[in-house]
Amino acid sequence: MELILPPKKKKSGLKILRNWVIFILILLMYVWTFVGINVDWVRAFERMINNFHRVIPKLFNPEWSAFGKVWSAMVETLYIAFAGSLMAAILAVPLGFLAAQNMTKSKTLTTFGKWILSGIRAFPDLILAILFVVAVGPNPFAGVLAIAIGSTGMLGKLYSEVLESIDMNIVEAMEASGANKIQILFQGVIPQIIPEFLSYAIYRFEIDVRASTILGIVGAGGIGTLIQFAQMNRNWEEMGLILLVIVVVVTIIDFLSSSIRKRIV
């Protein structure tokens, strides 16, 4: 039996014109952007070519004698990321409940919670690190605080979305049977949200490991401090080793995190 496919719809002239207009507008936007940043392209390419021959070969010749120092700084970076992520995962829970409409059942409270989370997410981790370095001094604790506050905004938003997607029939059935709010929370809500909460917290830890590698540039501890010193001293061989360690550690963490999250969810 011959299979007859439905005829393909031809694009109308108006749709084709619309697509071309969109393409031209996007192209003009890119041109306007590159013209607006006032880049000297000739000089930029000349410097890139010169640096390629001078710097890149040294990056691929790591200074293995500095491995102990680099690894110690990388471990400190992992501590900063873990401590910050753990604090954020805890702080984000009440904010997530506050921003979930079906939990507060108050539009005012929900809006207030969403505003708090949006305000936190407005600050990049590096800006937070600078503020905390000023507040508590140039040490790893400033990095922990920067990661914790920065991650709270994202996790709180994700937690609120998880809470708003739970099966409310279970909650309503428990309310109808006379269960109090504590019983509803621990037996009706938490069992539904724990797997996704843990998955998002682990995923955020992946992101925080990457973010923590750069915080040392502003004095917040971790391997970023070594990156700054290597760059200032033009020690590109040590920079190559630092980059290699970061790539290997982040890749391993991504793999393990992905495997754990699949098992949880």
XYZ file of C-alpha atoms in Angstrom:
265
model
C 0.000 0.000 0.000
C 1.472 3.318 -1.062
C 1.879 5.896 1.648
C 0.580 9.295 0.617
C 2.129 12.195 2.494
C 0.191 15.426 2.964
C 1.332 18.213 0.632
C 3.899 20.585 2.084
C 2.601 24.033 2.804
C 4.364 26.706 0.812
C 5.558 29.743 2.689
C 3.640 32.826 1.787
C 5.431 35.889 0.459
C 4.547 37.785 3.637
C 6.253 35.190 5.878
C 9.365 35.177 3.685
C 9.504 38.966 3.826
C 9.068 38.866 7.618
C 11.944 36.378 7.993
C 14.221 38.559 5.860
C 13.307 41.644 7.884
C 14.113 39.808 11.133
C 17.437 38.585 9.702
C 18.431 42.086 8.539
C 17.464 43.617 11.907
C 19.583 41.072 13.795
C 22.492 41.670 11.407
C 22.210 45.449 11.870
C 22.122 44.950 15.646
C 25.405 43.047 15.540
C 27.008 45.656 13.269
C 25.814 48.464 15.579
C 27.177 46.597 18.598
C 30.665 46.075 17.149
C 30.824 49.646 15.844
C 29.687 50.971 19.242
C 32.433 49.254 21.264
C 35.051 51.088 19.159
C 37.536 48.219 18.708
C 40.765 48.755 16.774
C 40.492 45.485 14.840
C 43.884 45.806 13.107
C 45.731 46.274 16.398
C 43.664 43.546 18.067
C 44.571 40.982 15.380
C 48.238 42.039 15.439
C 48.424 41.551 19.211
C 46.574 38.237 18.950
C 49.064 36.933 16.373
C 52.066 38.129 18.404
C 50.706 36.669 21.664
C 49.829 33.388 19.946
C 53.474 32.717 19.098
C 54.747 34.013 22.452
C 52.169 32.776 24.988
C 50.272 29.764 23.633
C 53.307 27.412 23.360
C 54.148 28.168 27.016
C 50.592 27.350 28.110
C 51.026 23.880 26.607
C 54.264 23.397 28.549
C 52.972 23.284 32.170
C 55.356 23.945 35.055
C 54.876 20.651 36.909
C 57.111 21.744 39.797
C 54.296 24.060 40.927
C 51.711 21.252 41.052
C 51.599 21.074 44.878
C 50.899 24.788 45.209
C 48.293 24.736 42.419
C 46.527 21.659 43.790
C 46.345 23.167 47.282
C 44.709 26.285 45.826
C 42.296 24.133 43.807
C 41.253 22.237 46.940
C 40.618 25.566 48.669
C 38.471 26.558 45.682
C 36.429 23.365 46.066
C 35.959 24.109 49.781
C 34.721 27.611 48.940
C 32.302 26.269 46.327
C 30.983 23.503 48.596
C 30.520 25.717 51.663
C 28.865 28.459 49.597
C 26.581 26.020 47.784
C 25.546 24.348 51.044
C 24.691 27.704 52.642
C 22.743 28.718 49.525
C 20.808 25.436 49.423
C 19.672 26.070 53.015
C 18.929 29.798 52.657
C 17.002 29.259 49.419
C 14.423 26.943 51.026
C 12.458 29.572 53.011
C 12.770 32.049 50.130
C 11.500 29.411 47.712
C 8.459 28.770 49.923
C 7.883 32.523 50.206
C 7.957 32.967 46.416
C 5.642 30.002 45.694
C 2.047 31.093 45.161
C 0.521 27.790 46.243
C 2.473 27.817 49.526
C 1.775 31.337 50.791
C -1.612 31.728 49.057
C -0.924 35.450 49.208
C -0.094 37.451 46.105
C 1.622 40.132 48.195
C 3.969 37.686 49.940
C 4.691 35.837 46.703
C 5.539 39.082 44.899
C 7.750 40.162 47.797
C 9.582 36.832 47.701
C 10.108 37.037 43.945
C 11.450 40.591 44.291
C 13.985 39.440 46.890
C 15.196 36.625 44.644
C 15.362 38.903 41.598
C 17.318 41.493 43.578
C 19.845 38.869 44.699
C 20.284 37.535 41.147
C 21.009 41.050 39.883
C 24.489 40.996 41.480
C 27.238 38.964 39.730
C 29.390 36.756 41.958
C 32.466 38.903 41.294
C 30.719 42.084 42.499
C 29.534 40.274 45.629
C 33.084 39.037 46.204
C 34.434 42.594 46.040
C 31.814 43.761 48.556
C 32.560 40.907 50.977
C 36.332 41.365 50.641
C 35.774 44.933 51.817
C 33.458 43.724 54.608
C 35.398 40.732 56.017
C 38.841 41.140 54.477
C 40.713 39.332 51.684
C 40.247 35.697 52.670
C 38.334 32.577 51.519
C 35.385 33.416 53.794
C 34.613 36.369 51.529
C 34.426 33.921 48.627
C 32.121 31.610 50.574
C 29.736 34.483 51.324
C 29.801 35.666 47.700
C 28.987 32.184 46.401
C 26.301 31.653 49.062
C 24.421 34.888 48.359
C 24.819 34.650 44.589
C 23.575 31.053 44.486
C 20.637 31.720 46.808
C 18.909 33.828 44.168
C 19.013 31.127 41.514
C 18.190 28.229 43.827
C 15.332 30.137 45.467
C 13.753 30.746 42.063
C 14.131 27.101 41.028
C 12.805 25.879 44.384
C 9.721 28.109 44.069
C 9.028 26.689 40.593
C 9.330 23.139 41.948
C 6.910 23.966 44.775
C 4.394 25.472 42.367
C 4.456 22.299 40.262
C 3.749 19.785 43.052
C 0.548 17.728 43.126
C -1.783 19.858 45.262
C -4.391 17.073 45.311
C -2.300 15.318 47.954
C -2.191 18.481 50.063
C -5.937 19.070 49.683
C -6.691 15.441 50.610
C -4.604 15.743 53.776
C -6.314 19.036 54.673
C -9.717 17.398 54.192
C -8.720 14.521 56.474
C -7.817 16.955 59.271
C -4.014 16.987 59.020
C -2.306 20.044 60.496
C 0.191 22.232 58.603
C 3.263 20.474 60.011
C 1.946 17.068 58.937
C 1.078 18.420 55.491
C 4.549 19.914 55.134
C 6.513 16.812 56.165
C 4.253 14.163 54.626
C 2.601 15.912 51.691
C 5.033 18.541 50.406
C 8.604 17.588 51.322
C 8.498 14.040 49.826
C 7.518 15.593 46.486
C 10.227 18.259 46.406
C 13.291 16.593 47.977
C 14.602 14.864 44.797
C 14.449 18.014 42.663
C 15.760 20.245 45.451
C 18.808 17.991 45.814
C 19.285 17.807 42.047
C 19.247 21.598 41.682
C 21.589 22.036 44.664
C 24.129 19.650 43.118
C 23.791 21.353 39.749
C 24.424 24.695 41.390
C 27.556 23.252 43.009
C 28.863 22.544 39.489
C 28.358 26.196 38.569
C 29.871 27.426 41.834
C 33.078 25.446 41.277
C 33.582 27.352 38.024
C 32.644 30.665 39.657
C 35.013 30.072 42.595
C 38.034 29.712 40.303
C 37.951 33.424 39.487
C 37.063 34.970 42.859
C 40.687 34.997 44.001
C 41.415 37.765 41.498
C 39.659 40.183 43.867
C 41.147 38.617 47.008
C 38.408 36.113 47.871
C 40.679 33.072 48.023
C 41.065 30.004 45.859
C 42.983 29.306 42.689
C 42.058 32.695 41.233
C 44.822 34.221 43.365
C 47.402 32.069 41.571
C 45.899 33.052 38.222
C 46.421 36.702 39.116
C 50.008 36.181 40.268
C 50.875 34.097 37.198
C 49.434 36.755 34.913
C 51.255 39.594 36.704
C 54.582 37.724 36.546
C 54.008 36.583 32.950
C 54.557 33.026 34.163
C 52.604 31.349 31.353
C 53.959 27.867 32.100
C 52.389 28.017 35.587
C 49.218 29.485 34.049
C 49.086 26.458 31.740
C 49.248 24.118 34.735
C 46.526 26.097 36.551
C 44.221 25.918 33.532
C 44.902 22.195 33.120
C 44.031 21.484 36.767
C 40.840 23.558 36.515
C 39.710 21.797 33.333
C 40.369 18.306 34.716
C 38.732 18.945 38.109
C 35.672 20.694 36.638
C 35.212 17.910 34.057
C 35.340 15.206 36.748
C 32.889 17.116 38.954
C 30.505 17.616 36.015
C 30.572 13.887 35.251
C 30.020 12.823 38.861
C 27.348 15.454 39.423
C 25.443 14.443 36.313
C 25.536 10.782 37.374
C 24.315 11.589 40.901
C 21.514 13.842 39.649
C 20.262 11.145 37.280
C 20.064 8.687 40.165
C 18.244 11.155 42.397
C 15.630 12.283 39.872
